[in-house]
Amino acid sequence: MKKVIYTIGLCLISCFSYSQDSFETDITIDNDTVKPKKYILKEVVVNGNPQNNTPSVSKSTIKEMDLPQATSVITSKTISNQQANSLTDLLKNANGVYIMGTAGGYQEEIASRGFSLRSDNTFKNGMRYYNGMMIETSGLEKVEFLKGSAAMLYGNVAPGGILNLVTKKPKFNFGGEVGFNIGSFNTYKPTFDLYNSIGKNKKVAFRINGSYEKAESFRNYVESEKYYINPSLLFKLSQKTELLIEADYINDSRTPDFGAGVINYKVVDLPRNRFLGVTWGKYDAEQLSNTITITHKINDNWNINFINGIRYYETELFSNARPNTGGLIADNGDWNRNVQKADTKDNYFTQQSNLNGLFSIGKTKHNFLFGADVENYKTYSTRYNNEGYDTINIFEEYDPTNEGTIPTITKNRLTTTPISRFGIYIQDLVSLTEKWKVLAGVRYSYQDTENNVLTYTNGTTTTTNNYDDAFSPRFGLIFQPTKNNTIFATYSNSFDVNTGADINNDPLKPSIIDQYEVGIKNKLFHEKIQANITFYQINNDNLAQTSLLDPNFRELAGSIRSEGIEIDITAKPIKGLQIIAGYSFNETKYVKSNTYIEGSLLRYNPKNTANLSFNYEFEEGKLKGLNLGIINTYFGERFAGRSTQIRVANDNRQLIYLPDFFQVDATLGYNYKKITLKAKLSNLFNELSYNAHDDNSLNPIAPRNYSIALNYAF
């Protein structure tokens, strides 16, 4: 809380005066100077197609139709209309990107194209963001997805794609909004947003927004509390140079809830609200980040930016262990519970620089990018010894009065992981003719990973070092029969750093992952409809697995393949109506393995996902200001549990089958002058399904619930 107050204080010191954007120009007629009246410029908001612009996370000035890669941008208009309050809500507009798990109910684990999008793949304003906690949406201006490979731009990232959260930026006109949201499960959430210029010369602008949320849950004894603040300052140092300073702070505290258990790898039929944790359990997480961005326009064709960023996060988990940890749940429902504790903190620093330029050589036109980045992490992870706690029966209503005293458990080990990364990259989009273009680029990455493990029982420390480097090329061919039609094919690769050592005690080399993507982008009917289709294949032919000679070592002895198709449609066929639709098919399986059955599917990934949303805003007539929306999502069948290991005789591991489900949300909004009233009914038909994590944590999705928000704009 001290950090929240401190951050607010810093911003309020700077934000002491307010004025509106205005302009006045002297007009000279026959040597006489006439002073015109002063005109007030009102803010103009343009809400285009959600996929109609290039993600800033692409680091380039390449237009979206010229980019040989699938992208998706969720605009502020869509976030507002759909009243998105979580990452789960946002992903209902991003085809092929989905929540694969919600470990403990305190995070939303993202996946795309069969691969988990780790914190390395999650960005906020272009800087890596820790996604092991809930993400706040009230401060977001838009959300960007760059699907497929992004290794040429960002180095060591998982191959499914990257997510970039873009926060609200300062404005030079006065304005803002305050709001209050209430909802099911005793949820209430006040929000605020304020922006203006500072001083009369209009050289400095600020923005500060934030929220507070306190809620219970549809799960008994589960509650949460969250603080968020996002201040920023924009300095116009000259006509060509801008300095943007942004801070972002979130503090989130929740009751850990690992959901329903499984018995013999079958989902247990329990009441959706049944809690099987401990009421004294806690997961406290906070994250503070700051970026300083300098953008300089060299001339009309060239610009350069410098980004300095720092991030700090800290988490503390103390609760019961997951179901089946320390002993399987018996057929009669008896479960011998363990308790667990883990503390983690991380310091992160990055510097980036990007040079973008347009030039011509002969008849060819070039869109050029050159950049470099440096990153340094230092992560501290403390693990404690799991200990037995008590015995409950999962078929009986949980009684917290039977809980024992909060145990004191001892430390097991401290793992300190300093990581240093360096990357340099170059890319060029070459327009050979009006219809044919080529995108080519390459990145060199170097990573130094140190791992220090202190074991508390004997006081010894073991240290290992991995030094990895790799080249990540990217090549794309673009054909544009018209300016509104693009056909493209792309090859790229990424690398994944492998931990552990081989049988000779040598560090494992990184796995190189090849990606192939072909697609079609179309803007139809005077750009009222954008329809894209993408086919892709991702191959990791050097997957690290446990060594058959000694399970204490690893070897590059596996291969997985992900392949699929994505269809994205966004449309504004008539005035006031917006449609977002999509379908995704993905199959990710083991092609070669010394551990798992070849041809078997990787867990958690649905083969089929689909989305279809309608939003209609009455822009004239007696119903002007009324906004109606329907959000439909389909999530295909998938598997949790444990994949069978061919190297284990009579292996009793099994997969847990999770059926598909279809969910409908309905939204209603009404705007009258400066007041907006919004309402949302989620999971309209009270569908039941689960988010899975590991083989023993199944969290049911929320039942039918509502939210109502009242906002006042000024």
XYZ file of C-alpha atoms in Angstrom:
714
model
C 0.000 0.000 0.000
C 2.907 2.358 0.686
C 4.010 1.955 -2.946
C 0.490 2.908 -4.120
C 0.455 6.089 -2.015
C 4.013 6.947 -3.084
C 3.179 6.519 -6.788
C 0.017 8.645 -6.480
C 1.988 11.309 -4.658
C 4.622 11.550 -7.363
C 1.976 11.995 -10.003
C -0.060 14.594 -8.062
C 3.041 16.719 -7.500
C 3.365 17.076 -11.270
C -0.346 17.317 -12.089
C -1.168 20.688 -10.547
C -2.704 22.708 -13.392
C -5.278 22.026 -16.059
C -6.088 23.654 -19.392
C -7.701 22.675 -22.685
C -6.078 22.170 -26.061
C -6.612 25.252 -28.189
C -5.146 27.100 -31.106
C -5.096 30.609 -32.525
C -3.370 31.920 -35.672
C -2.599 35.450 -36.748
C -4.028 36.263 -40.223
C -2.445 39.066 -42.260
C -4.644 40.847 -44.850
C -3.157 43.804 -46.755
C -0.440 44.217 -44.127
C -3.037 44.348 -41.325
C -2.896 41.645 -38.690
C -6.235 40.242 -37.596
C -6.510 38.353 -34.332
C -9.085 35.579 -34.734
C -11.038 34.078 -31.918
C -9.616 31.260 -29.879
C -11.026 27.900 -30.918
C -11.260 24.888 -28.665
C -10.212 21.576 -30.187
C -12.373 18.716 -29.052
C -11.013 15.200 -28.875
C -11.808 13.091 -31.918
C -11.943 9.357 -31.321
C -11.705 7.067 -34.336
C -12.853 3.532 -33.710
C -11.850 1.406 -36.648
C -11.772 -2.264 -37.345
C -10.135 -4.211 -34.466
C -7.689 -5.696 -36.969
C -7.233 -2.589 -39.064
C -3.909 -1.419 -37.649
C -0.448 -2.809 -37.138
C 0.475 -3.812 -33.585
C 3.099 -1.524 -32.066
C 4.716 -4.650 -30.675
C 5.894 -5.382 -34.233
C 8.479 -2.584 -33.650
C 8.133 -1.459 -37.262
C 6.106 0.926 -39.395
C 4.976 -1.865 -41.712
C 1.282 -1.639 -42.536
C -0.889 -4.499 -41.354
C -1.664 -5.616 -44.925
C 2.085 -5.744 -45.671
C 2.929 -7.842 -42.613
C 3.249 -11.550 -43.538
C 1.942 -12.716 -40.184
C -1.406 -13.115 -38.428
C -2.183 -10.288 -36.009
C -5.096 -9.181 -33.867
C -5.782 -5.887 -32.107
C -8.552 -5.471 -29.539
C -9.418 -1.783 -29.418
C -10.548 0.344 -26.475
C -14.007 0.507 -28.060
C -14.333 -3.279 -27.988
C -12.974 -3.486 -24.427
C -15.521 -0.878 -23.322
C -18.504 -2.290 -25.223
C -17.888 -5.825 -23.979
C -17.126 -4.603 -20.445
C -14.063 -6.855 -20.352
C -12.864 -7.302 -16.787
C -10.303 -10.065 -17.205
C -7.928 -11.620 -19.678
C -10.497 -14.371 -20.188
C -12.958 -11.729 -21.405
C -10.394 -10.184 -23.750
C -9.445 -13.502 -25.325
C -13.022 -13.995 -26.456
C -11.985 -11.725 -29.351
C -8.620 -13.320 -30.157
C -9.017 -16.435 -32.212
C -6.627 -19.283 -31.403
C -5.422 -17.619 -28.183
C -7.014 -19.063 -25.054
C -6.776 -19.676 -21.314
C -5.213 -23.097 -20.761
C -5.357 -23.067 -16.960
C -5.946 -21.016 -13.820
C -3.565 -22.434 -11.230
C -4.930 -21.738 -7.765
C -7.461 -19.277 -9.185
C -4.891 -16.484 -8.955
C -3.656 -16.337 -12.553
C -4.812 -16.885 -16.128
C -2.371 -19.072 -18.064
C -2.347 -18.112 -21.739
C -1.695 -20.409 -24.693
C -1.669 -20.032 -28.449
C -1.216 -22.545 -31.236
C -0.560 -25.315 -28.711
C 2.166 -23.513 -26.725
C 2.061 -21.809 -23.346
C 2.680 -18.064 -23.549
C 4.932 -17.550 -20.559
C 5.905 -14.246 -18.990
C 8.594 -14.058 -21.678
C 5.739 -13.828 -24.209
C 3.670 -11.292 -22.286
C 4.444 -7.577 -22.644
C 3.102 -4.319 -21.301
C 3.951 -1.285 -23.432
C 6.617 -3.367 -25.175
C 8.378 -4.550 -21.988
C 8.110 -8.088 -20.619
C 5.375 -8.413 -18.000
C 4.986 -11.055 -15.310
C 1.715 -12.908 -16.020
C 1.673 -15.119 -12.918
C -1.028 -12.904 -11.432
C -4.342 -11.458 -12.553
C -4.154 -8.722 -15.186
C -6.093 -5.491 -14.654
C -8.078 -4.224 -17.670
C -9.276 -0.791 -16.521
C -6.013 0.880 -17.584
C -5.827 -0.679 -21.048
C -6.067 1.313 -24.252
C -5.797 -1.777 -26.465
C -4.471 -5.335 -26.548
C -2.221 -6.599 -29.338
C -1.471 -10.135 -30.473
C 1.375 -11.045 -32.809
C 0.744 -14.702 -33.592
C 3.385 -17.219 -34.509
C 7.079 -16.510 -34.272
C 8.343 -13.284 -32.699
C 11.861 -14.519 -31.936
C 13.464 -12.234 -34.527
C 12.130 -9.252 -32.586
C 12.270 -10.504 -28.995
C 14.646 -13.441 -28.770
C 13.745 -16.325 -26.487
C 9.956 -16.505 -26.712
C 7.629 -19.476 -27.049
C 6.537 -20.053 -30.664
C 2.783 -19.503 -30.228
C 2.968 -15.711 -30.372
C 3.179 -12.726 -28.061
C 0.662 -10.579 -26.194
C 1.171 -6.848 -25.629
C -0.952 -4.828 -23.197
C -1.006 -1.142 -24.160
C -2.018 1.260 -21.392
C -3.830 4.583 -21.697
C -1.627 7.506 -22.789
C -1.532 11.196 -21.779
C -3.689 13.719 -23.649
C -3.306 17.464 -24.067
C -7.009 18.203 -23.581
C -8.772 18.053 -20.243
C -10.980 15.072 -19.589
C -11.531 11.917 -17.650
C -14.039 9.585 -16.131
C -15.055 8.169 -12.772
C -17.033 4.993 -12.387
C -18.387 2.468 -9.970
C -19.025 -1.191 -10.718
C -20.970 -3.712 -8.670
C -21.566 -7.348 -9.460
C -22.265 -10.872 -8.344
C -20.409 -12.361 -5.394
C -20.336 -9.027 -3.495
C -18.041 -7.438 -6.042
C -17.492 -3.713 -6.073
C -14.962 -1.714 -8.051
C -14.498 2.075 -8.228
C -12.377 3.411 -11.121
C -11.009 6.788 -12.169
C -9.230 8.311 -15.160
C -7.916 11.879 -15.461
C -5.844 13.589 -18.175
C -4.821 17.113 -19.147
C -1.924 19.283 -20.212
C 0.361 21.054 -17.735
C 1.164 24.701 -18.273
C 0.113 27.124 -20.967
C 2.630 26.110 -23.615
C 1.106 22.674 -24.125
C 4.457 20.934 -23.916
C 3.617 18.538 -21.099
C 0.607 16.271 -20.618
C -0.293 13.758 -17.963
C -2.691 10.918 -17.349
C -3.474 8.961 -14.232
C -5.977 6.146 -13.930
C -6.574 3.468 -11.373
C -9.018 1.148 -9.672
C -9.763 -0.761 -6.513
C -11.605 -4.059 -6.492
C -12.855 -6.189 -3.632
C -14.843 -9.355 -4.215
C -15.943 -12.653 -2.872
C -16.472 -15.617 -5.189
C -18.940 -18.239 -6.290
C -16.573 -20.546 -4.392
C -17.158 -20.630 -0.649
C -14.601 -18.823 1.553
C -12.724 -17.374 -1.454
C -12.134 -13.627 -1.637
C -9.836 -11.137 -3.361
C -8.642 -7.548 -3.099
C -6.807 -5.598 -5.798
C -5.234 -2.121 -6.107
C -4.129 -0.669 -9.424
C -2.670 2.664 -10.535
C -1.197 3.783 -13.866
C 0.289 7.323 -14.043
C 2.095 8.693 -17.103
C 3.698 11.915 -18.359
C 4.365 13.038 -21.941
C 6.914 15.769 -22.723
C 7.147 17.406 -26.155
C 10.822 18.254 -26.017
C 10.718 19.645 -29.554
C 8.670 19.299 -32.722
C 10.516 16.060 -33.450
C 11.234 14.617 -30.017
C 8.920 13.229 -27.340
C 9.609 11.739 -23.920
C 7.040 9.381 -22.417
C 7.306 8.233 -18.796
C 4.928 5.506 -17.632
C 4.514 3.678 -14.350
C 2.258 0.730 -13.625
C 1.541 -0.775 -10.197
C -0.753 -3.604 -9.153
C -1.220 -5.330 -5.811
C -3.404 -8.414 -5.833
C -4.281 -10.632 -2.853
C -6.416 -13.769 -3.190
C -7.449 -16.922 -1.420
C -5.726 -19.797 -3.251
C -8.262 -22.244 -4.632
C -7.043 -25.306 -6.479
C -10.553 -26.426 -7.224
C -12.041 -29.882 -7.355
C -9.997 -33.023 -7.097
C -10.057 -36.030 -9.377
C -10.452 -39.657 -8.399
C -8.852 -42.230 -10.659
C -8.404 -39.507 -13.291
C -12.130 -38.776 -13.466
C -13.759 -35.418 -12.777
C -15.622 -35.540 -9.468
C -19.243 -34.395 -9.429
C -19.154 -31.768 -6.700
C -21.180 -28.600 -6.105
C -19.655 -25.768 -8.070
C -19.233 -23.650 -4.945
C -17.472 -26.291 -2.829
C -14.150 -25.114 -1.424
C -11.441 -27.674 -0.642
C -8.666 -25.324 0.441
C -7.823 -23.644 3.733
C -9.460 -20.364 4.673
C -6.189 -18.953 6.020
C -4.442 -19.537 2.702
C -3.109 -16.558 0.764
C -1.518 -15.625 -2.519
C -0.129 -12.098 -2.357
C 1.351 -10.640 -5.520
C 2.536 -7.192 -6.483
C 4.211 -5.837 -9.583
C 5.704 -2.431 -10.284
C 7.061 -1.414 -13.682
C 8.343 1.802 -15.210
C 9.278 2.666 -18.784
C 10.948 5.748 -20.196
C 10.592 6.067 -23.968
C 12.282 8.699 -26.110
C 11.037 8.969 -29.689
C 12.839 11.182 -32.180
C 11.729 11.888 -35.726
C 14.907 12.393 -37.720
C 12.979 13.441 -40.826
C 9.845 12.409 -42.691
C 11.301 8.968 -43.459
C 13.425 8.094 -40.455
C 12.746 7.830 -36.727
C 14.430 6.261 -33.739
C 13.307 5.354 -30.230
C 15.016 4.383 -27.004
C 13.253 2.439 -24.261
C 14.506 2.011 -20.715
C 12.443 -0.222 -18.476
C 12.531 -1.669 -14.988
C 10.172 -4.149 -13.400
C 9.851 -5.668 -9.975
C 7.471 -8.335 -8.784
C 7.062 -10.334 -5.602
C 4.703 -13.185 -4.774
C 3.999 -15.205 -1.654
C 1.959 -18.401 -1.666
C 0.960 -20.166 1.551
C -1.908 -22.646 1.341
C -2.890 -26.256 1.061
C -1.147 -28.154 -1.726
C -3.031 -29.189 -4.830
C -5.427 -32.145 -4.670
C -3.615 -35.496 -4.952
C -0.360 -33.926 -3.754
C 1.139 -36.051 -0.984
C -1.343 -38.833 -1.638
C -4.172 -39.662 -4.029
C -7.766 -38.921 -3.091
C -9.334 -42.215 -2.051
C -12.384 -43.668 -3.784
C -14.523 -42.683 -0.800
C -13.342 -39.057 -1.044
C -10.824 -39.012 1.811
C -7.905 -36.705 1.123
C -4.824 -36.326 3.275
C -3.938 -32.677 2.725
C -0.472 -31.173 2.658
C 0.454 -27.522 3.033
C 2.863 -25.639 0.784
C 4.702 -22.350 0.798
C 6.714 -20.519 -1.855
C 8.147 -16.998 -2.108
C 9.381 -15.438 -5.348
C 10.755 -12.037 -6.252
C 12.326 -10.737 -9.431
C 14.243 -7.665 -10.555
C 14.279 -6.963 -14.280
C 15.952 -4.264 -16.367
C 15.903 -3.704 -20.118
C 17.199 -1.248 -22.678
C 15.982 -1.251 -26.265
C 16.615 0.847 -29.338
C 14.897 0.730 -32.724
C 15.670 2.634 -35.920
C 12.975 2.698 -38.603
C 13.459 4.145 -42.044
C 11.968 4.421 -45.532
C 14.171 4.721 -48.591
C 14.434 3.691 -52.231
C 17.143 1.983 -54.257
C 16.402 2.137 -57.940
C 12.841 0.978 -58.425
C 12.673 -0.846 -55.100
C 11.235 0.677 -51.932
C 12.470 -0.314 -48.478
C 10.920 -0.266 -44.997
C 13.939 -0.802 -42.781
C 14.302 -1.788 -39.107
C 17.489 -2.062 -37.094
C 17.484 -2.653 -33.372
C 19.212 -4.011 -30.313
C 18.173 -4.894 -26.776
C 19.742 -5.847 -23.471
C 17.913 -7.588 -20.616
C 18.933 -8.546 -17.108
C 16.902 -10.606 -14.666
C 17.579 -11.739 -11.141
C 14.980 -14.062 -9.690
C 14.877 -15.377 -6.115
C 12.664 -18.399 -5.442
C 12.321 -19.852 -1.950
C 10.674 -23.234 -1.585
C 9.562 -24.767 1.680
C 9.095 -28.370 2.745
C 5.585 -29.634 2.152
C 4.091 -31.052 5.331
C 1.006 -33.035 6.195
C -1.868 -31.044 7.620
C -5.182 -32.868 8.019
C -7.714 -35.172 6.359
C -10.984 -34.070 4.768
C -13.593 -35.755 2.627
C -14.270 -33.971 -0.641
C -17.881 -35.240 -0.743
C -18.697 -33.445 2.505
C -19.349 -29.734 2.906
C -16.144 -28.052 4.046
C -16.146 -26.851 7.659
C -13.398 -24.286 8.405
C -13.930 -24.635 12.158
C -12.183 -27.992 11.911
C -9.005 -26.431 10.552
C -5.914 -26.839 12.668
C -3.558 -24.021 13.609
C -1.556 -22.429 10.825
C 1.591 -24.542 10.617
C 5.177 -23.323 10.635
C 7.057 -25.023 7.829
C 10.769 -24.969 7.188
C 12.694 -23.726 4.176
C 13.926 -26.298 1.701
C 15.973 -24.356 -0.844
C 16.659 -20.931 -2.307
C 17.203 -20.719 -6.057
C 18.808 -17.567 -7.397
C 18.748 -17.193 -11.174
C 20.591 -14.287 -12.799
C 19.924 -14.123 -16.542
C 21.584 -11.791 -19.036
C 20.386 -11.465 -22.617
C 21.609 -9.514 -25.591
C 20.139 -9.310 -29.052
C 20.733 -7.419 -32.279
C 18.444 -7.617 -35.301
C 17.898 -6.220 -38.765
C 14.855 -6.420 -41.016
C 13.834 -4.997 -44.382
C 10.519 -5.001 -46.230
C 11.447 -4.659 -49.897
C 8.740 -3.589 -52.362
C 9.963 -5.069 -55.621
C 6.875 -3.911 -57.517
C 3.426 -2.664 -56.549
C 2.301 -6.275 -56.142
C 5.368 -8.212 -54.959
C 7.166 -7.629 -51.680
C 9.745 -9.503 -49.627
C 10.315 -9.309 -45.878
C 13.704 -10.552 -44.663
C 15.334 -10.276 -41.274
C 17.630 -11.996 -38.816
C 18.437 -11.718 -35.136
C 21.455 -12.837 -33.162
C 20.717 -13.659 -29.508
C 23.026 -14.466 -26.650
C 21.867 -15.615 -23.225
C 23.829 -16.311 -20.052
C 21.803 -18.261 -17.480
C 23.207 -18.907 -14.039
C 21.480 -21.134 -11.508
C 22.471 -21.107 -7.823
C 20.676 -23.509 -5.495
C 21.149 -23.198 -1.737
C 19.928 -26.256 0.166
C 19.056 -25.267 3.719
C 19.349 -28.732 5.256
C 23.089 -28.979 4.617
C 23.963 -25.381 3.736
C 25.526 -26.301 0.387
C 25.206 -24.308 -2.819
C 25.380 -25.746 -6.310
C 25.952 -23.529 -9.331
C 25.414 -24.203 -13.020
C 25.914 -21.937 -16.017
C 24.405 -22.137 -19.474
C 25.726 -20.016 -22.324
C 23.400 -20.115 -25.309
C 23.320 -18.245 -28.581
C 21.264 -18.595 -31.726
C 20.383 -16.922 -35.003
C 16.655 -16.412 -35.614
C 15.909 -15.691 -39.284
C 12.636 -14.588 -40.795
C 11.650 -14.554 -44.456
C 8.303 -13.677 -45.983
C 6.954 -13.362 -49.504
C 3.964 -11.079 -50.108
C 1.748 -10.861 -53.191
C -0.890 -8.136 -53.384
C -3.109 -8.360 -56.478
C -4.865 -5.223 -55.151
C -4.209 -2.909 -52.208
C -7.007 -4.675 -50.307
C -5.825 -8.259 -50.883
C -2.675 -9.903 -49.576
C -1.351 -13.429 -50.013
C 1.721 -14.274 -47.969
C 4.057 -17.096 -47.010
C 6.559 -16.886 -44.149
C 9.346 -18.973 -42.663
C 10.884 -18.165 -39.302
C 12.460 -19.936 -36.392
C 12.799 -19.428 -32.671
C 14.819 -21.041 -29.938
C 13.977 -22.391 -26.506
C 16.641 -22.518 -23.802
C 16.842 -25.950 -22.169
C 17.727 -26.462 -18.528
C 19.665 -29.426 -17.193
C 22.592 -31.390 -18.571
C 23.109 -34.403 -20.801
C 24.632 -37.751 -19.801
C 28.108 -36.238 -20.178
C 27.127 -33.457 -17.760
C 27.299 -30.881 -20.563
C 24.575 -28.189 -20.702
C 21.879 -28.900 -23.240
C 21.870 -26.772 -26.358
C 18.727 -24.743 -27.073
C 15.964 -26.288 -29.129
C 15.483 -24.653 -32.542
C 11.834 -24.400 -33.576
C 10.870 -23.947 -37.242
C 7.641 -22.193 -38.196
C 5.847 -22.012 -41.526
C 2.846 -19.782 -42.138
C 0.758 -18.960 -45.224
C -2.252 -16.729 -45.273
C -4.665 -14.449 -47.039
C -5.797 -11.014 -45.855
C -8.762 -9.275 -47.453
C -10.519 -5.957 -47.014
C -13.883 -6.222 -48.737
C -16.846 -4.007 -49.613
C -15.041 -0.700 -49.188
C -13.205 -2.030 -46.130
C -16.420 -2.769 -44.236
C -15.275 -6.362 -43.824
C -11.841 -7.776 -43.138
C -11.486 -11.521 -43.595
C -8.205 -13.330 -42.922
C -7.273 -16.974 -43.117
C -3.964 -18.418 -41.925
C -2.421 -21.892 -42.126
C 0.616 -22.732 -40.013
C 2.943 -25.528 -38.964
C 5.419 -25.378 -36.054
C 8.102 -28.060 -35.645
C 10.371 -28.618 -32.662
C 12.640 -31.455 -33.761
C 14.950 -31.194 -30.742
C 12.637 -31.431 -27.768
C 14.446 -31.990 -24.459
C 13.275 -35.067 -22.561
C 14.456 -37.234 -19.709
C 17.400 -39.428 -20.616
C 16.682 -43.147 -20.962
C 20.143 -43.948 -19.589
C 19.783 -41.924 -16.387
C 16.617 -40.061 -15.301
C 18.801 -37.433 -13.609
C 19.928 -36.207 -17.032
C 18.193 -35.016 -20.181
C 18.630 -35.402 -23.908
C 17.357 -33.843 -27.124
C 15.359 -36.892 -28.084
C 11.876 -35.689 -28.905
C 9.867 -33.880 -31.540
C 6.503 -32.131 -31.457
C 4.442 -30.619 -34.233
C 1.715 -28.010 -34.082
C -0.394 -27.336 -37.140
C -3.658 -25.601 -37.736
C -5.823 -23.010 -39.384
C -7.213 -19.693 -38.160
C -10.069 -17.706 -39.686
C -10.702 -14.143 -38.515
C -13.545 -11.912 -39.652
C -14.339 -8.410 -38.475
C -17.095 -6.378 -40.064
C -19.066 -3.152 -39.889
C -21.718 -3.957 -42.510
C -24.112 -1.174 -41.467
C -23.862 1.938 -39.374
C -23.581 1.137 -35.675
C -23.071 -2.627 -36.042
C -19.764 -4.358 -35.370
C -19.181 -8.099 -35.799
C -16.120 -10.029 -34.623
C -15.926 -13.695 -35.583
C -13.335 -16.422 -35.837
C -12.544 -20.099 -35.891
C -9.348 -21.944 -35.009
C -8.265 -25.554 -35.447
C -5.043 -26.760 -33.840
C -3.419 -30.142 -33.324
C -0.240 -30.337 -31.259
C 1.224 -33.826 -30.850
C 4.377 -35.821 -30.155
C 5.926 -36.844 -33.457
C 8.917 -38.515 -31.818
C 9.433 -39.274 -28.141
C 11.439 -41.487 -25.840
C 8.911 -40.803 -23.075
C 5.379 -40.464 -24.458
C 3.322 -42.311 -27.045
C 4.133 -41.001 -30.507
C 1.101 -39.387 -32.062
C -0.447 -38.544 -28.693
C -1.692 -34.990 -28.145
C -0.192 -32.477 -25.768
C -2.473 -31.660 -22.854
C -4.705 -28.627 -22.221
C -5.042 -27.589 -25.869
C -8.493 -27.652 -27.495
C -8.513 -28.658 -31.142
C -11.345 -26.266 -31.924
C -12.175 -22.782 -30.674
C -14.582 -20.234 -32.131
C -15.989 -16.817 -31.349
C -18.831 -14.660 -32.641
C -19.854 -11.342 -31.163
C -22.317 -8.664 -32.221
C -22.463 -5.126 -30.929
C -25.018 -2.592 -32.125
C -25.005 1.061 -31.108
C -27.974 3.278 -31.914
C -26.406 6.451 -33.288
C -29.592 8.422 -34.023
C -33.288 8.519 -33.290
C -35.108 8.056 -30.012
C -32.835 5.163 -29.000
C -29.632 7.121 -29.585
C -27.038 6.141 -26.982
C -28.332 2.584 -26.513
C -25.784 -0.190 -27.002
C -26.600 -3.923 -27.244
C -24.148 -6.810 -27.476
C -23.929 -10.593 -27.596
C -20.625 -12.466 -27.104
C -20.503 -16.142 -28.112
C -17.501 -18.402 -27.501
C -16.886 -22.070 -28.149
C -14.135 -24.049 -26.441
C -13.494 -27.531 -27.796
C -12.813 -30.750 -25.928
C -9.350 -31.210 -24.434
C -7.409 -33.287 -21.951
C -5.725 -32.669 -18.618
C -4.256 -35.408 -16.429
C -1.018 -37.244 -17.172
C 0.169 -38.510 -20.545
C 1.119 -42.196 -20.529
C 4.877 -42.779 -20.343
C 6.087 -45.595 -22.572
C 9.311 -45.874 -20.552
C 7.418 -46.811 -17.370
C 6.170 -50.395 -17.123
C 2.450 -50.682 -16.329
C 2.143 -46.917 -16.137
C -1.147 -46.030 -14.442
C -1.165 -42.433 -15.635
C -4.259 -41.368 -17.540
C -5.630 -38.332 -19.302
C -8.604 -36.471 -17.882
C -11.212 -35.787 -20.544
C -12.814 -32.335 -20.464
C -15.814 -31.909 -22.797
C -16.394 -28.915 -25.019
C -18.637 -26.047 -23.982
C -20.407 -23.032 -25.468
C -20.758 -19.801 -23.522
C -22.911 -16.728 -24.150
C -22.571 -13.271 -22.579
C -24.973 -10.366 -23.083
C -24.183 -6.673 -22.656
C -26.341 -3.558 -22.407
C -25.228 0.056 -22.298
C -26.862 3.441 -22.402
C -25.132 6.793 -22.753
C -26.897 10.047 -21.932
C -24.761 13.155 -22.207
C -21.897 12.513 -19.772
C -23.427 9.553 -17.952
C -23.075 5.931 -19.071
C -24.893 2.981 -17.544
C -23.657 -0.500 -18.427
C -24.811 -3.992 -17.518
C -23.489 -7.429 -18.378
C -24.839 -10.927 -17.877
C -22.059 -13.503 -18.216
C -22.494 -17.228 -18.843
C -26.121 -16.631 -19.727
C -27.027 -20.337 -19.863
C -25.007 -21.259 -16.753
C -22.625 -23.576 -18.612
C -20.345 -25.776 -16.500
C -16.765 -26.501 -17.484
C -13.281 -26.401 -15.964
C -9.939 -24.688 -16.271
C -7.192 -27.257 -15.769
C -3.726 -27.069 -14.296
C -1.425 -30.049 -13.943
C -3.192 -33.352 -13.407
C -4.806 -32.479 -10.111
C -6.217 -28.962 -10.205
C -9.551 -28.374 -11.933
C -11.231 -25.019 -11.311
C -14.849 -24.716 -12.466
C -15.697 -21.649 -14.527
C -17.956 -19.042 -12.944
C -21.713 -19.665 -13.115
C -24.197 -17.133 -14.433
C -23.285 -13.735 -12.998
C -23.940 -10.043 -13.537
C -22.180 -6.699 -13.321
C -23.526 -3.140 -13.415
C -21.379 -0.043 -13.927
C -22.198 3.656 -13.736
C -19.646 6.062 -15.266
C -19.477 9.833 -15.432
C -17.266 11.514 -18.040
C -15.978 15.062 -17.737
